[in-house]
C-alpha cells in the first residue's frame, strides 16, 4: 500500500481508493477493493521470489490425438509462434471455431521448453469446463485449478488454470499467459483485472487473448500495434456464421402488456417448429419471462417449452432436458449467452436493443446457432423496438468475420 | 452510495423535511434486502440478564446459572440476534478485516449507547497481537466517535480466540483482563460494550473486575446475541 496525496494505492490490485474509505486506526490503511482475496494493508509487506521454473518435463507432453482442420492448423501455428516469441497477440476466432484445441500445440511446445503457463478466464464456469479438457490433453504435466470457491490448497504447478481474479496473487510468475473469453464480464470493465494480467506475466513474458468479440479496448491496442491479431473467421466445420437478421417491432413491450406478441415473432417461431428445428428465445429481463410465457403457451399450444433464468433452482436440469430433446424450445435470459451448445438450433432475441445486451453478448447469442456439423447453418432473428448502436455493431462484427471467411472459402 | 455488503446501488430519497430542516442527511449503509437478513431484538421481549430474545422478561436459565455461580448477574442488552447474516457480517468485519463495515451498525449502536446514559463507556479490549494483525479493535470501530475509557487491558500479549473454542472450553477460560485504573469507574454508572455475547464468559470476567473497583452501577451492551 502506498499513500499518494488523498488516495491510497494498492500494490496488489493497482487500484486507488479515497484515504477516508481505506483508513484503519493509527494511521494505517487497507485496500477495500481486493479484500475478497485476503486483506492487503500497510501492516503487511510483500515478498516475492523470482520465478525459478523448477519443472521436470515428462514426455510425451501432449496426450491429445485429435485432428485440426487445415484452417485451424494455420491459426494453431500462429499461436505456437506467438507463444515461442512471447508475443502479445489476439486470436479473434468466431464462436464455435474450436479455440481450445488450437492452443494445444502451442501450450505443448511451451511446456517442453520448461515454461510456466497460465490459462485464465473471467468466468469460473469457463475455467471449470476448460480444466478437465486440459488435464486430458496434458496428462503428464502438473496442473492446478484456482478460483474463488476452490477448496484444495494451492500448489506450485507448471500449468495454472484460474479465473482472472486469481491472477492478482501472482507477480511476474508466468512466461506465457492465455486469457480465454477476454471480452466477457467482469474483465472488460475492470481495471484491476487488466492490471492483474500485466503483473502476473514476467517482464519478458507473452500474453495471448482469445475472443470471439473483441471489445473497444482490445481493438484500440490492435490499432496502436501493441497487439498482433490473427483471425479465424470460419467454424470448425468450415461454414460461415449465421447472419443476424433484424425485424423492427416498435412498441412490442406495450403489445405484450396488452396480451399480444409481435405477429412476425409468432410466425417465425411457428415456421421453425414446423421445419422441425428447436430454438432458444432470449428476453432482456427475468421479469419478461413471466409475462411472455403465458402468451407463448396460448400462441403455440401444442409445443413443450420452459423458461430458465440465472436464479432458477432447476436451471441445470432444465438445460439438460433441453439437451436431451425433451423441450421444443427454451425461453431464457442472457445466462445462456455463452458456453452452452445445443445442436441444430435457431436463435431469436426479442428486445435485442435493450441495454442488458452488449454487442459482444449479442454476437455470442447469435453464435449459439449452427454449431453442429449436421446443421452448420441456422436462422438468427433479432426483434428490436428501435435501431441502436449495440445491435448494429453486433451485426457488423458478424458480417466482418463472414467477409473474411468467404475470402478463405474461395 | 452503494450497499456495504452486496454493493448494490442505494437510491437517495430526500423528503421535504430533509430539504427544509437543513440537517445532515441520514447516511445509508445497507440495501433493504441485506437489512432484512438481520433480526433486531426488542428489549421488551428479551431476557433482562443476557438480552436473549424470548417471550417474557423473566431471567433465562443461563442467567439463573450465572446468578448461582457468581451471586449476581449482568444486565445486558443486544441489538441483533446472531443469525447467519450476522455471522457472515462478523466474519467479514473482524476476521477478513474490512474496517469499512463498522459503518453498517455504528449509528444504531451509538444511539443505544446514548439511550443507556452511562458515565463511562468501557469497550472490551483486543490483545496486542490481534491489534498488530487486524489493525483495529472491532468494538471501538462500532462505537465510532463515542468517548470511551480504556479501563481494561489484556494480561497476556495473545491468547486463543474465544471463537476457536467449544462452549465448555470457553466457560473454563480464566480471567484474561486486568484493570488499568480503578479510579476511572469508582462510583460511576458503567457501560461495558462487546461485539458478540455468546456464553457471557468474557463479559462476566470484565464485569467482575469493574464491580471489584466499586462502580455504582453496571450495564452491558453487545451488537449480537
Coordinates of C-alpha atoms in Angstrom, one line a residue:
Chain A
X1 CA 0.0 0.0 0.0
X2 CA 1.2 3.5 -0.8
X3 CA -0.3 6.8 0.0
X4 CA -0.5 9.3 -2.9
X5 CA -1.9 12.6 -1.6
X6 CA -5.6 11.9 -0.9
X7 CA -5.6 8.5 -2.4
X8 CA -4.3 5.1 -1.3
X9 CA -2.7 2.9 -4.0
X10 CA -2.9 -0.8 -3.6
X11 CA 0.3 -2.6 -4.8
X12 CA -1.6 -5.9 -5.4
X13 CA -4.6 -4.8 -7.4
X14 CA -3.3 -1.5 -8.6
X15 CA -6.5 0.4 -7.7
X16 CA -6.8 3.6 -5.8
X17 CA -9.2 4.4 -3.0
X18 CA -10.0 7.6 -1.1
X19 CA -8.0 7.5 2.1
X20 CA -11.1 8.0 4.2
X21 CA -12.6 4.7 3.0
X22 CA -9.3 2.9 3.3
X23 CA -8.2 4.2 6.8
X24 CA -7.6 1.9 9.7
X25 CA -6.9 3.4 13.2
X26 CA -3.4 4.6 14.0
X27 CA -2.6 5.9 10.5
X28 CA -2.7 2.6 8.8
X29 CA -4.5 1.8 5.5
X30 CA -6.0 -1.2 3.8
X31 CA -7.4 -1.8 0.3
X32 CA -11.2 -2.3 0.3
X33 CA -11.2 -3.2 -3.4
X34 CA -9.4 -6.5 -3.3
X35 CA -10.3 -7.6 0.2
X36 CA -12.1 -10.7 -1.1
X37 CA -8.6 -12.2 -1.8
X38 CA -7.5 -11.5 1.8
X39 CA -6.7 -8.1 3.1
X40 CA -3.8 -6.0 2.0
X41 CA -2.8 -3.3 4.5
X42 CA 0.1 -1.1 5.4
X43 CA 0.6 -3.6 8.2
X44 CA 1.7 -6.2 5.5
X45 CA 4.8 -6.4 3.4
X46 CA 5.0 -8.1 0.1
X47 CA 7.8 -10.5 -0.7
X48 CA 8.3 -12.3 -3.9
X49 CA 10.9 -14.7 -5.3
X50 CA 11.9 -14.6 -9.0
X51 CA 10.2 -17.4 -10.7
X52 CA 12.7 -20.4 -10.8
X53 CA 10.8 -22.5 -13.3
X54 CA 11.7 -25.7 -11.4
X55 CA 9.9 -28.2 -13.6
X56 CA 10.8 -31.6 -14.9
X57 CA 9.2 -32.2 -18.3
X58 CA 7.7 -35.7 -18.7
X59 CA 7.3 -36.9 -22.3
X60 CA 5.0 -37.1 -24.1
X61 CA 3.7 -33.7 -23.1
X62 CA 0.8 -33.7 -25.4
X63 CA -1.5 -36.6 -24.8
X64 CA -4.2 -35.4 -27.2
X65 CA -4.6 -37.0 -30.5
X66 CA -7.3 -35.0 -32.2
X67 CA -7.1 -33.7 -35.7
X68 CA -7.2 -30.0 -36.7
X69 CA -8.8 -28.7 -39.9
X70 CA -6.3 -27.0 -42.2
X71 CA -7.7 -23.6 -41.2
X72 CA -7.3 -24.4 -37.5
X73 CA -3.9 -25.7 -38.3
X74 CA -2.9 -22.3 -39.6
X75 CA -4.2 -20.5 -36.5
X76 CA -2.5 -23.0 -34.3
X77 CA 0.8 -22.3 -35.9
X78 CA 0.4 -18.6 -35.4
X79 CA -0.4 -19.2 -31.7
X80 CA 2.6 -21.5 -31.4
X81 CA 4.9 -19.0 -32.9
X82 CA 3.5 -16.2 -30.8
X83 CA 3.9 -18.2 -27.6
X84 CA 7.5 -19.1 -28.6
X85 CA 8.4 -15.4 -29.2
X86 CA 6.5 -14.3 -26.0
X87 CA 4.4 -12.0 -28.2
X88 CA 1.3 -10.1 -27.1
X89 CA -1.3 -11.3 -29.5
X90 CA -5.1 -11.6 -30.1
X91 CA -6.7 -14.5 -31.6
X92 CA -10.1 -13.4 -33.0
X93 CA -11.9 -16.6 -33.7
X94 CA -15.6 -16.9 -34.3
X95 CA -17.8 -18.7 -31.8
X96 CA -17.6 -22.4 -32.3
X97 CA -14.2 -22.3 -34.0
X98 CA -12.5 -24.8 -31.7
X99 CA -10.3 -22.3 -29.9
X100 CA -9.2 -24.6 -27.1
X101 CA -7.9 -27.3 -29.4
X102 CA -5.9 -24.8 -31.4
X103 CA -4.0 -23.8 -28.3
X104 CA -2.9 -27.3 -27.5
X105 CA 0.2 -27.5 -29.8
X106 CA 1.4 -24.1 -28.7
X107 CA 1.0 -25.0 -25.0
X108 CA 2.7 -28.3 -25.5
X109 CA 5.8 -26.7 -27.1
X110 CA 5.9 -24.1 -24.3
X111 CA 5.7 -26.8 -21.6
X112 CA 8.5 -28.7 -23.4
X113 CA 10.7 -25.5 -23.2
X114 CA 10.1 -25.7 -19.4
X115 CA 8.0 -22.5 -19.3
X116 CA 5.4 -21.7 -16.7
X117 CA 2.0 -21.1 -18.2
X118 CA -1.4 -19.9 -17.0
X119 CA -4.8 -20.2 -18.8
X120 CA -7.2 -17.7 -17.3
X121 CA -10.8 -16.7 -17.9
X122 CA -13.0 -14.1 -16.3
X123 CA -15.7 -16.7 -15.9
X124 CA -15.4 -19.5 -13.4
X125 CA -17.7 -21.8 -15.5
X126 CA -15.3 -21.4 -18.4
X127 CA -12.4 -22.5 -16.1
X128 CA -14.3 -25.4 -14.8
X129 CA -15.1 -26.6 -18.3
X130 CA -11.5 -25.9 -19.6
X131 CA -9.7 -27.7 -16.8
X132 CA -10.7 -31.3 -17.4
X133 CA -10.0 -30.8 -21.1
X134 CA -6.5 -29.6 -20.4
X135 CA -5.9 -32.3 -17.9
X136 CA -6.9 -34.9 -20.5
X137 CA -4.6 -33.2 -23.1
X138 CA -1.6 -32.8 -20.8
X139 CA -1.7 -35.9 -18.6
X140 CA 1.9 -35.8 -17.6
X141 CA 2.0 -32.1 -16.5
X142 CA 1.4 -30.9 -13.0
X143 CA -1.7 -28.6 -13.1
X144 CA -3.7 -26.6 -10.6
X145 CA -7.1 -25.1 -10.8
X146 CA -7.7 -21.8 -8.9
X147 CA -10.9 -19.9 -8.4
X148 CA -12.8 -18.2 -5.5
X149 CA -14.6 -21.3 -4.4
X150 CA -11.7 -23.8 -4.7
X151 CA -11.2 -25.8 -1.6
X152 CA -8.0 -27.6 -2.5
X153 CA -4.8 -25.9 -1.3
X154 CA -2.6 -24.0 -3.7
X155 CA 0.4 -25.9 -5.1
X156 CA 3.2 -24.9 -7.4
X157 CA 2.4 -26.1 -10.9
X158 CA 3.7 -25.7 -14.4
X159 CA 0.3 -25.1 -15.8
X160 CA -2.2 -23.0 -13.9
X161 CA -5.9 -22.7 -14.8
X162 CA -7.6 -19.9 -13.0
X163 CA -10.1 -17.1 -13.0
X164 CA -8.6 -13.7 -13.9
X165 CA -9.2 -12.5 -10.3
X166 CA -6.7 -15.1 -9.1
X167 CA -4.0 -13.6 -11.3
X168 CA -3.8 -10.9 -8.7
X169 CA -2.0 -13.4 -6.5
X170 CA 0.9 -13.8 -9.0
X171 CA 3.8 -11.5 -9.6
X172 CA 6.0 -11.9 -12.6
X173 CA 5.3 -15.6 -12.5
X174 CA 4.3 -16.8 -16.0
X175 CA 6.3 -17.0 -19.2
X176 CA 3.0 -17.0 -21.1
X177 CA -0.5 -16.1 -20.1
X178 CA -3.5 -17.2 -22.1
X179 CA -6.8 -15.4 -21.4
X180 CA -9.9 -17.0 -22.8
X181 CA -13.2 -15.1 -23.4
X182 CA -11.3 -11.9 -22.6
X183 CA -14.3 -9.8 -23.6
X184 CA -16.7 -11.2 -21.1
X185 CA -17.8 -9.7 -17.8
X186 CA -16.2 -8.8 -15.4
X187 CA -12.8 -8.5 -17.2
X188 CA -13.9 -6.0 -19.8
X189 CA -15.0 -3.3 -17.3
X190 CA -12.4 -3.9 -14.6
X191 CA -9.1 -2.1 -14.4
X192 CA -7.9 -4.3 -11.6
X193 CA -8.1 -7.4 -13.8
X194 CA -6.2 -5.8 -16.6
X195 CA -3.6 -4.7 -14.1
X196 CA -3.5 -8.3 -12.8
X197 CA -2.9 -9.8 -16.2
X198 CA 0.0 -7.4 -16.7
X199 CA 1.6 -8.1 -13.3
X200 CA 1.2 -11.9 -13.5
X201 CA 3.5 -12.3 -16.5
X202 CA 7.2 -11.9 -16.4
X203 CA 8.6 -8.7 -17.8
X204 CA 9.7 -10.6 -21.0
X205 CA 6.6 -12.8 -20.9
X206 CA 3.9 -13.1 -23.6
X207 CA 0.1 -12.9 -23.5
X208 CA -2.4 -14.5 -25.8
X209 CA -6.0 -13.2 -25.8
X210 CA -8.7 -15.4 -27.2
X211 CA -12.1 -14.0 -28.1
X212 CA -15.0 -14.1 -30.5
X213 CA -16.0 -10.5 -29.8
X214 CA -13.1 -8.1 -29.1
X215 CA -14.3 -5.0 -27.3
X216 CA -13.1 -1.4 -27.9
X217 CA -10.1 -1.6 -25.6
X218 CA -8.6 -4.6 -27.3
X219 CA -9.3 -3.1 -30.7
X220 CA -7.6 0.1 -29.7
X221 CA -4.5 -1.8 -28.7
X222 CA -4.6 -3.6 -32.0
X223 CA -4.8 -0.3 -33.9
X224 CA -1.9 1.0 -31.9
X225 CA 0.1 -2.0 -32.9
X226 CA 0.6 -3.2 -29.4
X227 CA -1.2 -6.5 -30.2
X228 CA -0.7 -8.7 -33.1
X229 CA -4.0 -10.1 -34.3
X230 CA -4.9 -13.3 -36.2
X231 CA -8.3 -14.2 -37.4
X232 CA -10.2 -17.5 -37.7
X233 CA -13.4 -16.5 -39.4
X234 CA -14.7 -20.0 -40.1
X235 CA -16.1 -22.5 -37.7
X236 CA -14.6 -25.9 -37.2
X237 CA -16.9 -27.4 -39.8
X238 CA -15.8 -24.7 -42.3
X239 CA -19.1 -22.8 -42.5
X240 CA -19.8 -19.1 -42.1
X241 CA -21.6 -17.7 -39.1
X242 CA -25.3 -17.4 -39.5
X243 CA -26.2 -13.8 -40.4
X244 CA -28.1 -11.8 -37.9
X245 CA -31.4 -10.5 -39.4
X246 CA -33.3 -7.7 -37.8
X247 CA -37.1 -7.2 -37.5
X248 CA -38.5 -3.9 -36.3
X249 CA -41.2 -4.4 -33.7
X250 CA -41.8 -0.9 -32.3
X251 CA -43.8 -0.9 -29.2
X252 CA -43.6 -4.7 -28.6
X253 CA -43.4 -4.2 -24.9
X254 CA -46.8 -2.3 -24.8
X255 CA -48.2 -5.0 -27.1
X256 CA -47.1 -7.7 -24.7
X257 CA -48.7 -5.9 -21.8
X258 CA -52.0 -5.9 -23.7
X259 CA -51.6 -9.6 -24.3
X260 CA -50.3 -10.0 -27.8
X261 CA -46.9 -10.9 -29.2
X262 CA -45.5 -9.4 -32.4
X263 CA -47.1 -11.2 -35.3
X264 CA -43.8 -11.6 -37.1
X265 CA -42.3 -13.3 -34.0
X266 CA -45.1 -15.9 -33.7
X267 CA -44.9 -16.6 -37.4
X268 CA -41.2 -17.0 -37.2
X269 CA -41.4 -19.4 -34.2
X270 CA -44.1 -21.4 -36.0
X271 CA -42.0 -21.7 -39.1
X272 CA -39.0 -23.0 -37.1
X273 CA -41.1 -25.5 -35.3
X274 CA -42.9 -26.9 -38.4
X275 CA -39.4 -27.2 -40.1
X276 CA -38.6 -29.4 -37.1
X277 CA -35.9 -27.2 -35.6
X278 CA -35.7 -26.3 -31.9
X279 CA -34.7 -22.8 -30.8
X280 CA -33.7 -20.5 -28.0
X281 CA -35.7 -17.4 -27.4
X282 CA -33.8 -14.7 -25.5
X283 CA -35.6 -12.0 -23.5
X284 CA -33.9 -9.0 -21.8
X285 CA -35.2 -9.4 -18.2
X286 CA -36.2 -12.1 -15.9
X287 CA -39.5 -10.3 -15.3
X288 CA -40.3 -10.6 -19.1
X289 CA -40.2 -14.4 -18.8
X290 CA -43.3 -14.3 -16.6
X291 CA -45.3 -12.0 -18.9
X292 CA -44.3 -13.7 -22.1
X293 CA -44.6 -17.4 -21.1
X294 CA -48.4 -17.5 -20.9
X295 CA -48.7 -15.6 -24.2
X296 CA -46.4 -18.2 -25.9
X297 CA -48.5 -21.0 -24.3
X298 CA -51.6 -19.5 -26.0
X299 CA -49.9 -18.9 -29.3
X300 CA -48.1 -22.3 -29.5
X301 CA -50.4 -24.6 -27.5
X302 CA -49.1 -28.0 -28.7
X303 CA -45.4 -27.4 -28.0
X304 CA -43.4 -28.2 -25.0
X305 CA -41.2 -25.5 -23.6
X306 CA -40.0 -23.9 -20.4
X307 CA -38.2 -20.8 -19.1
X308 CA -34.8 -20.6 -17.5
X309 CA -33.1 -17.7 -15.7
X310 CA -29.9 -17.3 -13.6
X311 CA -31.6 -17.8 -10.1
X312 CA -33.7 -20.7 -11.3
X313 CA -33.1 -23.6 -8.9
X314 CA -33.8 -26.1 -11.7
X315 CA -31.5 -24.3 -14.2
X316 CA -29.2 -27.3 -14.7
X317 CA -31.9 -29.9 -15.0
X318 CA -33.8 -27.8 -17.5
X319 CA -30.8 -27.2 -19.6
X320 CA -30.0 -30.9 -19.5
X321 CA -33.6 -31.7 -20.5
X322 CA -33.3 -29.3 -23.5
X323 CA -30.1 -31.1 -24.4
X324 CA -31.9 -34.4 -24.2
X325 CA -34.6 -33.1 -26.6
X326 CA -37.5 -33.0 -24.1
X327 CA -38.3 -29.5 -24.9
X328 CA -39.1 -27.9 -28.3
X329 CA -37.6 -24.6 -27.1
X330 CA -36.3 -22.7 -24.2
X331 CA -37.2 -19.1 -23.2
X332 CA -34.3 -17.6 -21.4
X333 CA -32.2 -14.5 -20.4
X334 CA -28.5 -13.7 -21.0
X335 CA -27.3 -16.6 -18.9
X336 CA -27.3 -18.8 -21.9
X337 CA -25.2 -16.3 -23.8
X338 CA -22.0 -18.5 -23.8
X339 CA -20.7 -21.9 -23.1
X340 CA -23.9 -23.8 -23.9
X341 CA -24.2 -25.8 -27.1
X342 CA -27.4 -27.4 -28.4
X343 CA -27.2 -28.9 -31.9
X344 CA -29.3 -27.7 -34.8
X345 CA -31.0 -24.8 -33.1
X346 CA -32.3 -21.4 -34.2
X347 CA -31.8 -18.3 -32.2
X348 CA -34.3 -15.5 -31.6
X349 CA -33.9 -12.4 -29.4
X350 CA -36.9 -10.3 -28.5
X351 CA -35.9 -6.7 -27.5
X352 CA -32.2 -7.0 -28.6
X353 CA -31.9 -3.3 -28.3
X354 CA -32.3 -3.5 -24.5
X355 CA -29.1 -2.2 -22.7
X356 CA -28.6 -5.5 -21.0
X357 CA -27.4 -7.0 -24.3
X358 CA -23.9 -5.6 -25.0
X359 CA -22.8 -6.1 -28.6
X360 CA -20.4 -8.9 -27.6
X361 CA -23.3 -10.6 -25.8
X362 CA -25.4 -10.3 -29.0
X363 CA -22.6 -11.8 -31.1
X364 CA -22.3 -14.7 -28.6
X365 CA -26.0 -15.3 -28.6
X366 CA -26.1 -15.3 -32.4
X367 CA -23.2 -17.8 -32.2
X368 CA -25.4 -20.4 -30.4
X369 CA -26.9 -21.2 -33.9
X370 CA -25.3 -23.5 -36.4
X371 CA -22.7 -25.1 -34.2
X372 CA -23.1 -28.7 -35.4
X373 CA -21.8 -30.5 -38.5
X374 CA -25.3 -31.9 -39.0
X375 CA -26.8 -28.5 -39.4
X376 CA -24.0 -25.9 -39.8
X377 CA -26.4 -23.1 -40.6
X378 CA -29.3 -21.7 -38.7
X379 CA -31.6 -18.7 -38.5
X380 CA -30.9 -15.8 -36.2
X381 CA -33.5 -13.1 -35.8
X382 CA -33.4 -10.1 -33.5
X383 CA -36.6 -8.1 -32.8
X384 CA -35.8 -4.6 -31.9
X385 CA -38.0 -1.7 -30.8
X386 CA -35.6 0.8 -32.5
X387 CA -32.2 0.8 -34.1
X388 CA -29.3 1.1 -31.8
X389 CA -25.6 1.1 -31.9
X390 CA -25.0 -2.1 -29.9
X391 CA -27.2 -4.2 -32.3
X392 CA -25.7 -2.6 -35.4
X393 CA -22.2 -3.3 -34.1
X394 CA -23.0 -6.9 -33.5
X395 CA -24.4 -7.3 -37.0
X396 CA -21.3 -5.6 -38.4
X397 CA -18.9 -7.9 -36.4
X398 CA -20.6 -11.0 -37.8
X399 CA -20.6 -9.6 -41.3
X400 CA -17.0 -8.6 -41.0
X401 CA -16.0 -12.2 -40.0
X402 CA -18.1 -13.6 -42.7
X403 CA -16.4 -11.4 -45.3
X404 CA -13.1 -12.7 -44.2
X405 CA -14.4 -16.2 -44.1
X406 CA -15.8 -16.0 -47.6
X407 CA -12.4 -14.9 -48.9
X408 CA -10.9 -18.0 -47.3
X409 CA -13.6 -20.4 -48.6
X410 CA -12.7 -19.4 -52.2
Chain B
X1 CA -23.5 5.3 -2.0
X2 CA -23.5 1.6 -2.5
X3 CA -24.7 -1.1 -0.1
X4 CA -21.6 -2.1 2.0
X5 CA -22.5 -5.8 2.0
X6 CA -23.8 -6.5 -1.6
X7 CA -22.5 -3.4 -3.4
X8 CA -26.0 -2.7 -4.9
X9 CA -26.7 1.0 -5.6
X10 CA -28.6 2.7 -2.9
X11 CA -31.2 5.2 -4.1
X12 CA -31.1 8.5 -2.2
X13 CA -34.7 9.5 -1.4
X14 CA -34.9 13.0 0.0
X15 CA -38.0 14.0 1.9
X16 CA -39.3 17.6 2.1
X17 CA -38.2 17.6 5.8
X18 CA -34.6 16.8 4.7
X19 CA -34.6 19.8 2.5
X20 CA -36.3 22.2 4.8
X21 CA -34.6 21.3 8.0
X22 CA -31.0 21.6 6.6
X23 CA -30.0 18.7 8.8
X24 CA -27.3 16.2 7.9
X25 CA -28.7 13.5 5.6
X26 CA -29.0 10.0 7.1
X27 CA -26.1 8.0 6.0
X28 CA -27.3 5.0 4.1
X29 CA -25.2 1.9 4.5
X30 CA -27.3 -1.2 3.6
X31 CA -29.8 -2.0 0.9
X32 CA -33.2 -3.2 2.1
X33 CA -32.6 -6.7 1.0
X34 CA -29.4 -7.0 3.1
X35 CA -31.0 -5.2 6.0
X36 CA -33.9 -7.7 6.1
X37 CA -31.5 -10.5 6.8
X38 CA -30.6 -9.2 10.2
X39 CA -33.1 -9.7 13.1
X40 CA -33.3 -7.0 15.7
X41 CA -34.1 -7.8 19.3
X42 CA -36.8 -5.9 21.1
X43 CA -35.7 -5.4 24.7
X44 CA -39.3 -5.8 25.8
X45 CA -39.1 -9.4 24.6
X46 CA -35.7 -10.4 25.9
X47 CA -34.0 -11.8 28.9
X48 CA -33.1 -8.9 31.2
X49 CA -29.9 -10.7 32.1
X50 CA -28.3 -11.5 28.8
X51 CA -30.6 -9.9 26.1
X52 CA -31.5 -13.2 24.5
X53 CA -34.9 -12.8 22.7
X54 CA -37.6 -14.8 24.4
X55 CA -41.3 -14.5 25.2
X56 CA -41.4 -12.7 28.5
X57 CA -38.9 -10.7 30.6
X58 CA -38.1 -13.5 33.1
X59 CA -34.5 -14.4 33.7
X60 CA -33.4 -17.2 31.3
X61 CA -31.9 -20.5 32.5
X62 CA -28.4 -19.5 31.6
X63 CA -28.6 -16.3 33.6
X64 CA -30.1 -18.2 36.6
X65 CA -27.0 -20.4 36.4
X66 CA -24.7 -17.3 36.4
X67 CA -26.7 -15.9 39.3
X68 CA -26.0 -19.1 41.3
X69 CA -22.3 -19.1 40.2
X70 CA -21.4 -15.5 40.9
X71 CA -24.1 -14.3 43.2
X72 CA -25.1 -11.6 40.7
X73 CA -26.0 -11.4 37.0
X74 CA -25.3 -8.9 34.3
X75 CA -28.0 -6.7 32.9
X76 CA -27.2 -7.0 29.2
X77 CA -28.8 -5.8 26.0
X78 CA -28.1 -6.9 22.4
X79 CA -29.2 -5.2 19.2
X80 CA -29.4 -8.2 16.9
X81 CA -29.6 -12.0 17.1
X82 CA -26.5 -13.8 16.0
X83 CA -28.0 -15.4 12.8
X84 CA -26.3 -16.4 9.6
X85 CA -26.3 -12.9 8.2
X86 CA -24.7 -11.6 11.4
X87 CA -22.2 -14.5 11.4
X88 CA -21.2 -13.6 7.8
X89 CA -21.0 -9.9 8.7
X90 CA -18.8 -10.6 11.7
X91 CA -16.6 -12.8 9.6
X92 CA -16.1 -10.1 7.0
X93 CA -15.7 -7.3 9.5
X94 CA -13.5 -8.9 12.2
X95 CA -11.7 -11.8 10.5
X96 CA -11.3 -10.6 7.0
X97 CA -10.7 -7.1 8.4
X98 CA -13.0 -5.0 6.3
X99 CA -13.0 -2.0 8.6
X100 CA -15.5 0.0 6.4
X101 CA -18.2 -2.4 7.6
X102 CA -18.1 -0.8 11.1
X103 CA -20.4 1.8 9.5
X104 CA -23.2 -0.7 9.0
X105 CA -24.2 -0.8 12.6
X106 CA -22.3 2.2 14.0
X107 CA -25.2 4.6 14.1
X108 CA -27.6 2.2 15.8
X109 CA -25.1 1.1 18.4
X110 CA -24.2 4.8 19.2
X111 CA -27.9 5.6 19.6
X112 CA -28.3 2.7 22.1
X113 CA -25.2 3.8 24.0
X114 CA -26.7 7.3 24.3
X115 CA -30.0 5.8 25.5
X116 CA -28.3 3.8 28.2
X117 CA -26.8 7.1 29.6
X118 CA -23.7 5.8 31.3
X119 CA -21.0 7.9 32.9
X120 CA -18.2 5.7 31.5
X121 CA -18.2 3.5 28.4
X122 CA -15.8 0.7 28.6
X123 CA -15.1 -1.3 25.4
X124 CA -13.7 -4.9 25.7
X125 CA -10.1 -4.7 24.5
X126 CA -8.3 -6.8 22.0
X127 CA -4.9 -8.4 22.6
X128 CA -1.7 -6.7 21.3
X129 CA -1.2 -9.5 18.8
X130 CA -4.7 -9.0 17.4
X131 CA -4.1 -5.3 17.2
X132 CA -0.9 -5.9 15.2
X133 CA -2.6 -8.2 12.7
X134 CA -6.1 -6.8 12.5
X135 CA -5.1 -3.2 12.9
X136 CA -8.2 -2.2 14.8
X137 CA -10.4 -3.0 17.8
X138 CA -13.8 -4.1 16.4
X139 CA -15.7 -2.7 19.4
X140 CA -14.1 0.7 19.1
X141 CA -14.9 0.7 15.4
X142 CA -18.5 0.1 16.1
X143 CA -18.6 2.8 18.8
X144 CA -17.1 5.3 16.4
X145 CA -16.7 8.8 17.9
X146 CA -18.2 7.8 21.3
X147 CA -15.8 8.7 24.0
X148 CA -14.6 5.6 25.8
X149 CA -12.4 4.9 28.8
X150 CA -9.6 2.3 28.4
X151 CA -10.2 0.8 31.8
X152 CA -9.4 -2.8 30.8
X153 CA -6.4 -4.4 29.1
X154 CA -5.4 -7.9 28.3
X155 CA -2.9 -9.6 30.7
X156 CA -1.2 -11.6 28.0
X157 CA 0.1 -10.4 24.7
X158 CA -2.0 -13.0 22.9
X159 CA -4.5 -15.8 23.7
X160 CA -6.5 -18.3 21.8
X161 CA -9.6 -16.6 20.4
X162 CA -12.9 -17.5 22.1
X163 CA -14.4 -18.3 18.7
X164 CA -11.9 -21.2 18.3
X165 CA -13.1 -23.0 21.5
X166 CA -16.1 -25.1 22.3
X167 CA -18.7 -23.9 24.8
X168 CA -17.2 -25.9 27.6
X169 CA -13.7 -24.6 27.0
X170 CA -15.0 -21.0 26.7
X171 CA -16.7 -21.2 30.1
X172 CA -13.5 -22.5 31.7
X173 CA -11.4 -19.6 30.4
X174 CA -9.5 -17.9 33.2
X175 CA -9.7 -14.1 33.8
X176 CA -7.9 -12.6 30.7
X177 CA -8.2 -8.9 31.7
X178 CA -6.7 -6.5 34.3
X179 CA -7.7 -3.1 35.4
X180 CA -5.6 -0.2 34.2
X181 CA -7.0 2.4 36.5
X182 CA -9.8 1.5 39.0
X183 CA -10.4 5.2 39.9
X184 CA -12.0 5.8 36.5
X185 CA -15.0 3.7 37.3
X186 CA -15.3 4.2 41.1
X187 CA -18.9 5.4 41.9
X188 CA -19.8 5.7 38.3
X189 CA -22.6 4.1 36.1
X190 CA -20.5 1.9 33.7
X191 CA -21.5 0.6 30.3
X192 CA -19.5 -2.4 29.1
X193 CA -19.5 -2.9 25.3
X194 CA -18.6 -6.0 23.3
X195 CA -19.3 -7.2 19.7
X196 CA -20.9 -10.6 20.5
X197 CA -22.4 -12.2 23.6
X198 CA -22.1 -15.9 23.2
X199 CA -21.6 -17.7 26.5
X200 CA -21.2 -14.5 28.5
X201 CA -17.8 -15.6 29.8
X202 CA -15.9 -12.6 28.5
X203 CA -18.3 -10.0 29.8
X204 CA -18.6 -11.7 33.2
X205 CA -14.8 -11.6 33.6
X206 CA -14.8 -7.9 32.6
X207 CA -17.8 -7.1 34.8
X208 CA -16.1 -8.9 37.8
X209 CA -13.1 -6.6 37.7
X210 CA -15.3 -3.5 37.3
X211 CA -17.6 -4.4 40.1
X212 CA -14.4 -5.1 42.2
X213 CA -13.5 -1.4 41.5
X214 CA -16.7 -0.3 43.2
X215 CA -18.7 1.1 40.4
X216 CA -22.1 2.4 41.2
X217 CA -24.0 0.5 38.5
X218 CA -23.1 -1.8 35.7
X219 CA -24.9 -2.4 32.4
X220 CA -23.6 -4.0 29.2
X221 CA -24.4 -4.0 25.5
X222 CA -23.4 -6.0 22.5
X223 CA -24.2 -5.8 18.8
X224 CA -25.2 -9.5 18.6
X225 CA -26.5 -12.2 20.9

